[in-house]
PDB file of N, CA and C in Angstrom:
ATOM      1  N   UNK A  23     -22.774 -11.162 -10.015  1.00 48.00           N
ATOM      2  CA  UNK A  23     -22.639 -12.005  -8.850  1.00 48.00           C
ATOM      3  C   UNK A  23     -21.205 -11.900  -8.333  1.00 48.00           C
ATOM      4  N   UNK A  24     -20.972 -11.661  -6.943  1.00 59.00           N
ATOM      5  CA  UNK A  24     -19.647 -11.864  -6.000  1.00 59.00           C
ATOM      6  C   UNK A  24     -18.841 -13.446  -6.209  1.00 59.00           C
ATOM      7  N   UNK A  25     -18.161 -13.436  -7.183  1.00 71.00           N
ATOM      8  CA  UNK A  25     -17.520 -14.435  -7.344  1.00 71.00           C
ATOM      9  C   UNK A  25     -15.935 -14.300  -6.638  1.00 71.00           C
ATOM     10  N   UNK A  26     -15.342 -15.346  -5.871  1.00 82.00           N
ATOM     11  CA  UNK A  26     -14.198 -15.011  -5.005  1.00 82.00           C
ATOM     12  C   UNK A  26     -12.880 -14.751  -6.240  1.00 82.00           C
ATOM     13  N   UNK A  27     -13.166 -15.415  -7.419  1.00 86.00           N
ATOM     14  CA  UNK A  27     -12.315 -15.454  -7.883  1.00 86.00           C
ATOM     15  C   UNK A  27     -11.981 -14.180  -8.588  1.00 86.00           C
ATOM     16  N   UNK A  28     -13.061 -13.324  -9.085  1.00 87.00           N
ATOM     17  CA  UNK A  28     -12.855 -11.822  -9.401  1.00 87.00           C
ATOM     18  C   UNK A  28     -12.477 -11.026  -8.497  1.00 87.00           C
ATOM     19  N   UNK A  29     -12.814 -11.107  -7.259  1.00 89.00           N
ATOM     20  CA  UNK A  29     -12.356 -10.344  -6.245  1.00 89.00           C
ATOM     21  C   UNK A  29     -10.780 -10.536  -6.296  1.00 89.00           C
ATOM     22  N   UNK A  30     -10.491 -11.637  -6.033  1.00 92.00           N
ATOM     23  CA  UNK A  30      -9.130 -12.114  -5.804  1.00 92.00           C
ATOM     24  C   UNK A  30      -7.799 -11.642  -7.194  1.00 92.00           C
ATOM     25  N   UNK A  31      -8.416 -11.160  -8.033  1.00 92.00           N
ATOM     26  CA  UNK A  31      -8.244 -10.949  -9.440  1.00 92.00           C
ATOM     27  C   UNK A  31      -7.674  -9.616  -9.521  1.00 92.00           C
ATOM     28  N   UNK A  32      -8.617  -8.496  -8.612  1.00 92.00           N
ATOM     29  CA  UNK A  32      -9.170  -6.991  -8.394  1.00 92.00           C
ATOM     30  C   UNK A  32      -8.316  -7.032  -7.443  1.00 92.00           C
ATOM     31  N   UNK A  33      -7.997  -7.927  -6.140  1.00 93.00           N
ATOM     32  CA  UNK A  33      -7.301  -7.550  -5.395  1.00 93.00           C
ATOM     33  C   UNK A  33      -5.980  -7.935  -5.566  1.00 93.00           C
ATOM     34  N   UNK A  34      -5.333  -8.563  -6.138  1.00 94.00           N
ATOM     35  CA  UNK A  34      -3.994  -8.622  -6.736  1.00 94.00           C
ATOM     36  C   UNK A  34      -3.728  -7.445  -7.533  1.00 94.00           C
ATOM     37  N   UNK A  35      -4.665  -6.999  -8.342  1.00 93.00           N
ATOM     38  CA  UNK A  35      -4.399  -5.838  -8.952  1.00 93.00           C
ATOM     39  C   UNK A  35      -4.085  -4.858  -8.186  1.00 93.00           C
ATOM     40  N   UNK A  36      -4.974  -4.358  -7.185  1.00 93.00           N
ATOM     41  CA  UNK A  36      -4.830  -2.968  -6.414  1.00 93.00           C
ATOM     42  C   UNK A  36      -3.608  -3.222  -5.413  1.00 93.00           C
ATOM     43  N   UNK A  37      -3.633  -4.175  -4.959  1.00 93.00           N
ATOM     44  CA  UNK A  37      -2.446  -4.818  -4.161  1.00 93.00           C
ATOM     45  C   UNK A  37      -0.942  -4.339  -4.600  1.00 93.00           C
ATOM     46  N   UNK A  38      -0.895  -4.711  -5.723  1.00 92.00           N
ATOM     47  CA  UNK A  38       0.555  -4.397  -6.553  1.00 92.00           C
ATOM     48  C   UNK A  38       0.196  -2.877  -6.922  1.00 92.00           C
ATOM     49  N   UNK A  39      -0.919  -2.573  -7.364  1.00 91.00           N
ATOM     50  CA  UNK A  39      -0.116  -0.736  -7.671  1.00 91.00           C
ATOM     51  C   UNK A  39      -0.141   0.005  -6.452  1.00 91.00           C
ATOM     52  N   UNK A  40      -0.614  -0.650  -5.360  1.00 90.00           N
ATOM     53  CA  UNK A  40      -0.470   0.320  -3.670  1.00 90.00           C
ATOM     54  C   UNK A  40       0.658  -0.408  -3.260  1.00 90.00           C
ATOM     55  N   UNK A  41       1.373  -1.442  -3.494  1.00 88.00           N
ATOM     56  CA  UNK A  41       2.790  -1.425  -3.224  1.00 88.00           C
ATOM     57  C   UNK A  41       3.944  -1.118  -4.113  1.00 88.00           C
ATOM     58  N   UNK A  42       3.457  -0.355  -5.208  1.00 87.00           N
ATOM     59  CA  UNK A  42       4.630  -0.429  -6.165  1.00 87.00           C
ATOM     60  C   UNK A  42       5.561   0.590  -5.549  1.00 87.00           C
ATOM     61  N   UNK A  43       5.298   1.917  -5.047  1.00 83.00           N
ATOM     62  CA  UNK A  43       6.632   2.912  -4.559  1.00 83.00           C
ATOM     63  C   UNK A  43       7.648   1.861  -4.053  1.00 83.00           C
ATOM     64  N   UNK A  44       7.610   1.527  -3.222  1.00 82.00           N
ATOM     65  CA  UNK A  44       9.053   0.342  -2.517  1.00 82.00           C
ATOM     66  C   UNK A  44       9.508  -0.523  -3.196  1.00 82.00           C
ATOM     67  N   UNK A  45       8.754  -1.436  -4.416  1.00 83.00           N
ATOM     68  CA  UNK A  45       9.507  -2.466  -5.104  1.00 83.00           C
ATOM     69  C   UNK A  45      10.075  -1.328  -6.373  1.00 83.00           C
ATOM     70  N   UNK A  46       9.875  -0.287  -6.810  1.00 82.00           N
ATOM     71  CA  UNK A  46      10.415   0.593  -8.127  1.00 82.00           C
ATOM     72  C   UNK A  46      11.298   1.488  -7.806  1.00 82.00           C
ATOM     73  N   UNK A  47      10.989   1.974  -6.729  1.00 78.00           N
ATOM     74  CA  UNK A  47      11.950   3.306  -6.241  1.00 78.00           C
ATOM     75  C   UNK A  47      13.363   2.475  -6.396  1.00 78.00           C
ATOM     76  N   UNK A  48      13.545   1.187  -5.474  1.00 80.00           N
ATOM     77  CA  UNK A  48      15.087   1.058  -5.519  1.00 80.00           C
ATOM     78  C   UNK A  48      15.540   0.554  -7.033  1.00 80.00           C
ATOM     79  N   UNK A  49      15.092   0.027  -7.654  1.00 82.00           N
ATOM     80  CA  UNK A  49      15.180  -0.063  -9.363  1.00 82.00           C
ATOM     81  C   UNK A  49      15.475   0.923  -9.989  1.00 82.00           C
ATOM     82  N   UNK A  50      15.072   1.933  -9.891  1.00 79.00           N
ATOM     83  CA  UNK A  50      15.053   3.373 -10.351  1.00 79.00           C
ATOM     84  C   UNK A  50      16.459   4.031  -9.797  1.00 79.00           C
ATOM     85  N   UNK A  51      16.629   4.072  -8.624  1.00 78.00           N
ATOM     86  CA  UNK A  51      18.083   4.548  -7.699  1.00 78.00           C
ATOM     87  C   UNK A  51      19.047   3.327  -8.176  1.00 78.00           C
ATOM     88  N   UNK A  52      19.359   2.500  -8.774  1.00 85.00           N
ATOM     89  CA  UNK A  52      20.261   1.372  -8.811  1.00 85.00           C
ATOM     90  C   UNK A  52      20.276   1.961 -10.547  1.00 85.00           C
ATOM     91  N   UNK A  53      19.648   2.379 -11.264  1.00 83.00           N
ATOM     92  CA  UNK A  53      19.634   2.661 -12.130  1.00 83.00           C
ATOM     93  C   UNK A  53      20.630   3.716 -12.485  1.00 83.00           C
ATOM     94  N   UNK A  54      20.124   4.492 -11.520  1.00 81.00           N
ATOM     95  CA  UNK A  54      21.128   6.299 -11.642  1.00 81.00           C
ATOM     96  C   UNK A  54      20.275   7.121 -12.177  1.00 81.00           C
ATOM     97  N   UNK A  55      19.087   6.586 -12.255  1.00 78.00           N
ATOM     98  CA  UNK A  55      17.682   7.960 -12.691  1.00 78.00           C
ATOM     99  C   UNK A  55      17.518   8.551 -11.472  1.00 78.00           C
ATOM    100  N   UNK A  56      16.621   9.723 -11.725  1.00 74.00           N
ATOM    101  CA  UNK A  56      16.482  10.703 -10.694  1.00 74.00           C
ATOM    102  C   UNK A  56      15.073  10.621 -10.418  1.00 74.00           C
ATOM    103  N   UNK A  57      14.725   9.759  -9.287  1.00 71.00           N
ATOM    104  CA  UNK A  57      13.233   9.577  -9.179  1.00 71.00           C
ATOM    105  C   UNK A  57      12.683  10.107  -7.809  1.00 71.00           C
ATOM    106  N   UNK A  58      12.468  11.364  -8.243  1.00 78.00           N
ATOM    107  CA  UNK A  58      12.537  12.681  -7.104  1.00 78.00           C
ATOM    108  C   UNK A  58      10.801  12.350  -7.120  1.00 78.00           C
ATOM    109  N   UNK A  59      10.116  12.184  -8.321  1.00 77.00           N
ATOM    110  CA  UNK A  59       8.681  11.815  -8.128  1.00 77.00           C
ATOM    111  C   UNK A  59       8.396  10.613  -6.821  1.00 77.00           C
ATOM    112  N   UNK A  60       9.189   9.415  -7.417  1.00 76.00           N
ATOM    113  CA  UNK A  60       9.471   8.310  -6.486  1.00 76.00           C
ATOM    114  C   UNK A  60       9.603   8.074  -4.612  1.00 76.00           C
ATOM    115  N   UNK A  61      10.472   9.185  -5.247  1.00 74.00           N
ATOM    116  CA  UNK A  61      10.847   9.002  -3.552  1.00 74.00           C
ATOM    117  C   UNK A  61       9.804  10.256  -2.915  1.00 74.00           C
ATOM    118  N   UNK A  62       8.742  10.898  -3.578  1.00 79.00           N
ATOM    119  CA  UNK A  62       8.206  11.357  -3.058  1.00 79.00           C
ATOM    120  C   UNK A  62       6.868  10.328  -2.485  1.00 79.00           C
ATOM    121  N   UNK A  63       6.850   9.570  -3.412  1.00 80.00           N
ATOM    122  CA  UNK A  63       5.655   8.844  -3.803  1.00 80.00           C
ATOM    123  C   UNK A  63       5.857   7.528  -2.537  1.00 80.00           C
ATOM    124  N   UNK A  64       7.066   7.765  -2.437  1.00 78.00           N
ATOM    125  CA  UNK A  64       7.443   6.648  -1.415  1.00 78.00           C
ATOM    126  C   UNK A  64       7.294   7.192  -0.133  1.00 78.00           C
ATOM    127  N   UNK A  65       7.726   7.959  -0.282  1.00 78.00           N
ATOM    128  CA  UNK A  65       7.515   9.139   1.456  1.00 78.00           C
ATOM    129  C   UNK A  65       6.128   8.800   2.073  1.00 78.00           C
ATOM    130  N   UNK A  66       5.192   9.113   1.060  1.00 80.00           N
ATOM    131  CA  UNK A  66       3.971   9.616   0.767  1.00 80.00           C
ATOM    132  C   UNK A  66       3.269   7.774   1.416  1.00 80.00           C
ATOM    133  N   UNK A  67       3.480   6.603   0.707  1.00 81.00           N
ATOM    134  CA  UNK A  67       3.312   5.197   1.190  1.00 81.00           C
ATOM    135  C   UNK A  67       3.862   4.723   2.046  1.00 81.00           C
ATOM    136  N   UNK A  68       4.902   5.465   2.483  1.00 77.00           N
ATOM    137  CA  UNK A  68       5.401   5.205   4.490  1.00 77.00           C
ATOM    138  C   UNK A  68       4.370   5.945   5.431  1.00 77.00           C
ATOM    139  N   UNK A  69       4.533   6.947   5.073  1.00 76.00           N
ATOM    140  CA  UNK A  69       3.955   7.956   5.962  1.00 76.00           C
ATOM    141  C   UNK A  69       2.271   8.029   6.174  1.00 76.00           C
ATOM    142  N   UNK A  70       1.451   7.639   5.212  1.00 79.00           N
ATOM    143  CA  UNK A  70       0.177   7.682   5.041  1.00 79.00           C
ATOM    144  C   UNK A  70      -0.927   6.945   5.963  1.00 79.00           C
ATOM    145  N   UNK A  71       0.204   5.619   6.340  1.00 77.00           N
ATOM    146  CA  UNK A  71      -0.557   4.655   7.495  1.00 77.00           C
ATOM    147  C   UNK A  71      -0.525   5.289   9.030  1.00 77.00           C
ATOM    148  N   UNK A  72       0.866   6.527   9.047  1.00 73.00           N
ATOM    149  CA  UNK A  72       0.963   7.349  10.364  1.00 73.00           C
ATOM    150  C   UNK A  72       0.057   8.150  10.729  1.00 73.00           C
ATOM    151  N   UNK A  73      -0.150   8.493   9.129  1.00 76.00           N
ATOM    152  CA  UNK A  73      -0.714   9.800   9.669  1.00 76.00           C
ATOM    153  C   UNK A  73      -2.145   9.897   9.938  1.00 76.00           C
ATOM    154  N   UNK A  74      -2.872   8.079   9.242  1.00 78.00           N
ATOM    155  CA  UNK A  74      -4.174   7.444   9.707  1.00 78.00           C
ATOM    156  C   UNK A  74      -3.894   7.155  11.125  1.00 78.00           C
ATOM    157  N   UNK A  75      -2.959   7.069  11.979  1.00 74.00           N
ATOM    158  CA  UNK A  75      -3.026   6.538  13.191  1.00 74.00           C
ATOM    159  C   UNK A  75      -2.451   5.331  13.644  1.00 74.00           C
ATOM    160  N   UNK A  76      -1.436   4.938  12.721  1.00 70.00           N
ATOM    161  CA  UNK A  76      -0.778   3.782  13.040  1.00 70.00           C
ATOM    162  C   UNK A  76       0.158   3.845  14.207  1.00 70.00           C
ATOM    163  N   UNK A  77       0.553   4.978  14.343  1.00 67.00           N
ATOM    164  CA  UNK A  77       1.807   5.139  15.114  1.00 67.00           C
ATOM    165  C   UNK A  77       1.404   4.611  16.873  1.00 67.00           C
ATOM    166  N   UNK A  78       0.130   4.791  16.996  1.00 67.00           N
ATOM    167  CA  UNK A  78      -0.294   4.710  18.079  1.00 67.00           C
ATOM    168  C   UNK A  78       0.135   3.024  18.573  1.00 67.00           C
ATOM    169  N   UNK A  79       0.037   2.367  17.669  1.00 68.00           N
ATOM    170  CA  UNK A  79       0.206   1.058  18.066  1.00 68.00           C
ATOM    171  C   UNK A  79       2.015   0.345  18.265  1.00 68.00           C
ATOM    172  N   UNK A  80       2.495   1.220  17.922  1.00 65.00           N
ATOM    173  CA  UNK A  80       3.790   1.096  18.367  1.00 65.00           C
ATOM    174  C   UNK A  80       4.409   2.101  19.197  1.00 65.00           C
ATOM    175  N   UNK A  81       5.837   1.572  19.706  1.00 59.00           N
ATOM    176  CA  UNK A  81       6.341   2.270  20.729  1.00 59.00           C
ATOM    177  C   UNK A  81       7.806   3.476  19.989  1.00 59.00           C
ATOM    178  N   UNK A  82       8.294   4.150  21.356  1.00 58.00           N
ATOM    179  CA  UNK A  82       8.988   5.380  20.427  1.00 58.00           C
ATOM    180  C   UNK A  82      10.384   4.420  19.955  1.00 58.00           C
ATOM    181  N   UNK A  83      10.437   3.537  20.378  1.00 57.00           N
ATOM    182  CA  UNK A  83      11.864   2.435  20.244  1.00 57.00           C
ATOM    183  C   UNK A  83      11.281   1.854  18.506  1.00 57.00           C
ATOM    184  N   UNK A  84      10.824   1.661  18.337  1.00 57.00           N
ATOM    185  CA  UNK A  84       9.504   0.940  17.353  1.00 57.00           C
ATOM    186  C   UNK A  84      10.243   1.821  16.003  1.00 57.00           C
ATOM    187  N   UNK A  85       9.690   2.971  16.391  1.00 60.00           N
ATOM    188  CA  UNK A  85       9.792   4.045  14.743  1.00 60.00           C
ATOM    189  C   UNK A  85      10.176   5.056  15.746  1.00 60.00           C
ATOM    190  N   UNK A  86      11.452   6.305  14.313  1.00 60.00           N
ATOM    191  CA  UNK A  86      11.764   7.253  14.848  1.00 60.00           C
ATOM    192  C   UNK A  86      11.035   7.773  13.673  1.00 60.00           C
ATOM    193  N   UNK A  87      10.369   8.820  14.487  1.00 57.00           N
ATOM    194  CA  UNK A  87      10.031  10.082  13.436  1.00 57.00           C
ATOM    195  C   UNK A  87      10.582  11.737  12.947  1.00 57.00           C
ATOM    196  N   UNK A  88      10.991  12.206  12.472  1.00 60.00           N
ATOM    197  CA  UNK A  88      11.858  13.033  11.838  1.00 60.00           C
ATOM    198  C   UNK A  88      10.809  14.102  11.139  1.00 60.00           C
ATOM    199  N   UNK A  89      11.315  15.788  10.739  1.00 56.00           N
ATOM    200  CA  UNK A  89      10.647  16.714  10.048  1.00 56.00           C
ATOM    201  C   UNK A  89       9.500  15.729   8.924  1.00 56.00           C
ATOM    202  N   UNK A  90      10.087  14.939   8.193  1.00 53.00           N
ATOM    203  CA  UNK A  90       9.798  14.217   7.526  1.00 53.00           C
ATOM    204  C   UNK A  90       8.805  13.395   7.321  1.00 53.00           C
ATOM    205  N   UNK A  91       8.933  12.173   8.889  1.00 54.00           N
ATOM    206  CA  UNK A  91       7.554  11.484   8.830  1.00 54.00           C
ATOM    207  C   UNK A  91       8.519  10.361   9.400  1.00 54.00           C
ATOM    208  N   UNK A  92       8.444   8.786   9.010  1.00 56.00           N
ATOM    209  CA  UNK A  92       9.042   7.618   9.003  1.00 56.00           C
ATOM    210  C   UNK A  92      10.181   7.633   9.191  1.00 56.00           C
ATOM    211  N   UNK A  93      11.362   8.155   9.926  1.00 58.00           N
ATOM    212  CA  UNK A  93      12.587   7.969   9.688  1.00 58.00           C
ATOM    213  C   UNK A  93      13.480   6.372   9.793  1.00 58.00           C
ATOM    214  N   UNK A  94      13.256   5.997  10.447  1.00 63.00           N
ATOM    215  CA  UNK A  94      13.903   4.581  11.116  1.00 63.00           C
ATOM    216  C   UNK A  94      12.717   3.717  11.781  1.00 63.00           C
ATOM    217  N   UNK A  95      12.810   2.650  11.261  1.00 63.00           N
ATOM    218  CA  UNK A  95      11.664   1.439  12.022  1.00 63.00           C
ATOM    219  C   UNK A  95      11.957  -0.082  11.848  1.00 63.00           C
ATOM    220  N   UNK A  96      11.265  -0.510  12.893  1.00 68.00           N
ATOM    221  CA  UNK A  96      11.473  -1.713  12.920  1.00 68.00           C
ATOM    222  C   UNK A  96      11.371  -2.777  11.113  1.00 68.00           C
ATOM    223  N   UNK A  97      11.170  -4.036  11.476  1.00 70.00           N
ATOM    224  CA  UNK A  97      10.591  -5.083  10.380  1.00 70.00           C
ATOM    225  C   UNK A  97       8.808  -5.089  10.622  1.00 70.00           C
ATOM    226  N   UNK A  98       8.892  -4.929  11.985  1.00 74.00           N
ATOM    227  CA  UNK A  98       7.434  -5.387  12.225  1.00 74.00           C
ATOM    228  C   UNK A  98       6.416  -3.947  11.817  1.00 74.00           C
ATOM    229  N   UNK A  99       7.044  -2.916  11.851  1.00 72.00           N
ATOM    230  CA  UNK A  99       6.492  -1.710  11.368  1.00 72.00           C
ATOM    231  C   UNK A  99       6.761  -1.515  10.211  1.00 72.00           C
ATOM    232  N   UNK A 100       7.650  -2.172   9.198  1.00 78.00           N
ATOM    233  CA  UNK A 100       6.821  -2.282   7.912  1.00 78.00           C
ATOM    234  C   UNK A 100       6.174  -3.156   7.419  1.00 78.00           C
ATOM    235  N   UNK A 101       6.055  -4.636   8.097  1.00 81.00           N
ATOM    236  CA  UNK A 101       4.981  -5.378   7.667  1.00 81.00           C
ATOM    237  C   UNK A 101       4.096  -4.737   7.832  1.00 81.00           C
ATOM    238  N   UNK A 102       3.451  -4.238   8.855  1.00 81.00           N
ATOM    239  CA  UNK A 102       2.088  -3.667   9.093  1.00 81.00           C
ATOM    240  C   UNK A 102       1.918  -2.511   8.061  1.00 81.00           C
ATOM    241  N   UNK A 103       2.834  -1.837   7.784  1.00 81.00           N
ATOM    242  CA  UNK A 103       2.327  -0.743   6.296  1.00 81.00           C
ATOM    243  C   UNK A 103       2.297  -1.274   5.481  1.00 81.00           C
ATOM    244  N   UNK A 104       2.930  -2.628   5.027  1.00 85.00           N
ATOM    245  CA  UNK A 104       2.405  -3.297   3.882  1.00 85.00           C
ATOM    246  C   UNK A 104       1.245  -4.010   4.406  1.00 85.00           C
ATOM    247  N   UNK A 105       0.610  -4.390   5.447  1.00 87.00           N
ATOM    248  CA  UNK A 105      -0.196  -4.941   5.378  1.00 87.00           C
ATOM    249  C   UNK A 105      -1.614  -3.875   5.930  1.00 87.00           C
ATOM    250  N   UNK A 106      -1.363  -2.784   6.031  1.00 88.00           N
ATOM    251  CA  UNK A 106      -2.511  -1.385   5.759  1.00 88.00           C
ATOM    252  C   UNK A 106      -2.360  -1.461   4.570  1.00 88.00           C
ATOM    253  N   UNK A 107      -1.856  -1.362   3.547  1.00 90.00           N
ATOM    254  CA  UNK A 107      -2.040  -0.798   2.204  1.00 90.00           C
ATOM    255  C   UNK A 107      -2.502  -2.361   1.480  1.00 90.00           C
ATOM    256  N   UNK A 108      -2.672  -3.564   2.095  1.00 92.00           N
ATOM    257  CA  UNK A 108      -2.848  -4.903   1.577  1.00 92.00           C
ATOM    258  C   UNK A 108      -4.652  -4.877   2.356  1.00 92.00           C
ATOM    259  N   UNK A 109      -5.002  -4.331   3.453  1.00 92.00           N
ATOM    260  CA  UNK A 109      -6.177  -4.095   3.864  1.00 92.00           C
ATOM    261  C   UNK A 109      -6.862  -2.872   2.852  1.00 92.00           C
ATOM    262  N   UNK A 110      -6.521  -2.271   2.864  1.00 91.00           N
ATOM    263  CA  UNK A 110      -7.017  -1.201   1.726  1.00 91.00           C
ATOM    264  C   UNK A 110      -7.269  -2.165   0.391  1.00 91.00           C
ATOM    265  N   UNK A 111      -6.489  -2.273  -0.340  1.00 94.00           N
ATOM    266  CA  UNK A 111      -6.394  -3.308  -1.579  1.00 94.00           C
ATOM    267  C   UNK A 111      -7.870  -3.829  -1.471  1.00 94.00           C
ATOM    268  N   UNK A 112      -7.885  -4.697  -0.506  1.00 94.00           N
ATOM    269  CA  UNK A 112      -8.942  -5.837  -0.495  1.00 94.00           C
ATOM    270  C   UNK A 112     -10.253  -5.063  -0.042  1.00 94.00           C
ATOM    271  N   UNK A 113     -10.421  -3.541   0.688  1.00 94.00           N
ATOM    272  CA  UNK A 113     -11.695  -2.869   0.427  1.00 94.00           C
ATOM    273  C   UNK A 113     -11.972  -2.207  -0.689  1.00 94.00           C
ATOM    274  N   UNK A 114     -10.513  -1.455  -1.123  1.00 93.00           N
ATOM    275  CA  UNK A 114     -11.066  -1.045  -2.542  1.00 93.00           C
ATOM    276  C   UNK A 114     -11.932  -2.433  -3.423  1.00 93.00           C
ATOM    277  N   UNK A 115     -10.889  -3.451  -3.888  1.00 92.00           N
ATOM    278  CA  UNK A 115     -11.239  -4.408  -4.687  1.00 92.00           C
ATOM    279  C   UNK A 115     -12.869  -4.713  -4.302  1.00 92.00           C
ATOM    280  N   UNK A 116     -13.236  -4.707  -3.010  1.00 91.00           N
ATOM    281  CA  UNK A 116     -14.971  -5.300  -2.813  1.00 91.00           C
ATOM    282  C   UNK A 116     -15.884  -3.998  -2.905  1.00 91.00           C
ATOM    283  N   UNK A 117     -15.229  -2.889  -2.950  1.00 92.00           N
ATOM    284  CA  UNK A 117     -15.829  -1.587  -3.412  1.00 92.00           C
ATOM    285  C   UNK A 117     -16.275  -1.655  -4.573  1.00 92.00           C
ATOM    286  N   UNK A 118     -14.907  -1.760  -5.742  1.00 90.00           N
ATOM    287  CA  UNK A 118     -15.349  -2.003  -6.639  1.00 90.00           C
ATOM    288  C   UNK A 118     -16.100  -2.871  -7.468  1.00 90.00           C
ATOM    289  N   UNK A 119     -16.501  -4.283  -6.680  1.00 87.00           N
ATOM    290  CA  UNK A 119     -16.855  -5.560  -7.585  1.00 87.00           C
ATOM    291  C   UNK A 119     -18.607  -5.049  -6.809  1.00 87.00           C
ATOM    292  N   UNK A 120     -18.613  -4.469  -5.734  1.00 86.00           N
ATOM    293  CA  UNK A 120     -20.167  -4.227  -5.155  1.00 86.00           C
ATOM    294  C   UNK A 120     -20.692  -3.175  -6.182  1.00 86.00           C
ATOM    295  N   UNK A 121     -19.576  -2.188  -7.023  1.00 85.00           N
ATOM    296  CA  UNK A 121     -20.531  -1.124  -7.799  1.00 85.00           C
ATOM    297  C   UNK A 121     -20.004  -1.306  -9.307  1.00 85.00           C
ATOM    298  N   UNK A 122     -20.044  -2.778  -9.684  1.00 80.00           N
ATOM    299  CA  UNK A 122     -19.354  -2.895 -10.945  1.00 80.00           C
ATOM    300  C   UNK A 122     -20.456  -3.379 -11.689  1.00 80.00           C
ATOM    301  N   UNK A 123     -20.586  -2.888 -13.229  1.00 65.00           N
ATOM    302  CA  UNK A 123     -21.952  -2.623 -14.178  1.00 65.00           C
ATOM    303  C   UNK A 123     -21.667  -3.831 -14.831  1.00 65.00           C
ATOM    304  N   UNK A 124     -20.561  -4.794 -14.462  1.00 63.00           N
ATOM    305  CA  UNK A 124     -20.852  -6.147 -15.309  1.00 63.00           C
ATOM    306  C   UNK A 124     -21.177  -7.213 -14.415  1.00 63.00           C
ATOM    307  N   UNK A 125     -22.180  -7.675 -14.820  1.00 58.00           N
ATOM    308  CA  UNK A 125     -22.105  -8.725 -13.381  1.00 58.00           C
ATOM    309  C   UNK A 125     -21.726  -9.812 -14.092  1.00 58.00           C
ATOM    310  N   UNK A 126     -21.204 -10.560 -13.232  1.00 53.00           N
ATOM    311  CA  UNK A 126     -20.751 -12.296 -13.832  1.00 53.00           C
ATOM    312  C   UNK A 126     -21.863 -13.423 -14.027  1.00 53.00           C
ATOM    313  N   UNK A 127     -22.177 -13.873 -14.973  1.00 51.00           N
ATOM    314  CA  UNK A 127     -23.872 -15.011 -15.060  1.00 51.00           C
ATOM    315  C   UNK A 127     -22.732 -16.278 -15.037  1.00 51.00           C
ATOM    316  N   UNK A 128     -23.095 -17.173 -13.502  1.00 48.00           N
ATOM    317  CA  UNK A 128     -22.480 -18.184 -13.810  1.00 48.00           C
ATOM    318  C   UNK A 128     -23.637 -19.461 -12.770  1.00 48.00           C
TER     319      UNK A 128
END
């Protein structure tokens, strides 16, 4: 059974490992490790909401884009990539609780 509270459980989970590149990468660089994986991985969680089509909704003042992808952007253009990757979260999480082999008896 779809209980809110497992969902909510599932989606805190997926939530935090689709935002972890941005809260670890600078931990990692403050450190003096070399987190060449990281900052790929981070590239990779800026850039991923663009290259679905986000860009369309902002202007060229908004975000500069570079060889790269994301170069410079607003606040309001990274709330919205945290909050694509916080929309994702919450479809994976009902993905998974719709094809999950334990059901809850309550």
């Amino acid at each position: 059974m779809f209980t809110s509270n497992r969902f909510f459980r599932r989606f805190l989970i997926v939530a935090l490992v689709l935002n972890l590149p941005p809260l670890v990468t600078p931990v990692f660089i403050q450190l003096g490790l070399e987190p060449v994986f990281l900052i790929a991985l981070l590239a990779a969680w800026v850039n991923a909401p663009f290259w679905l089509g986000l860009e369309h909704f902002f202007s060229d003042q908004a975000v500069a884009f570079s060889a790269f992808g994301v170069q410079d952007a607003s606040m309001m253009v990274w709330l919205s990539i945290v909050a694509f990757w916080l929309l994702c979260a919450g479809v994976l999480a009902a993905i998974s609780l719709a094809f999950s082999r334990k059901r809850c008896v309550e």
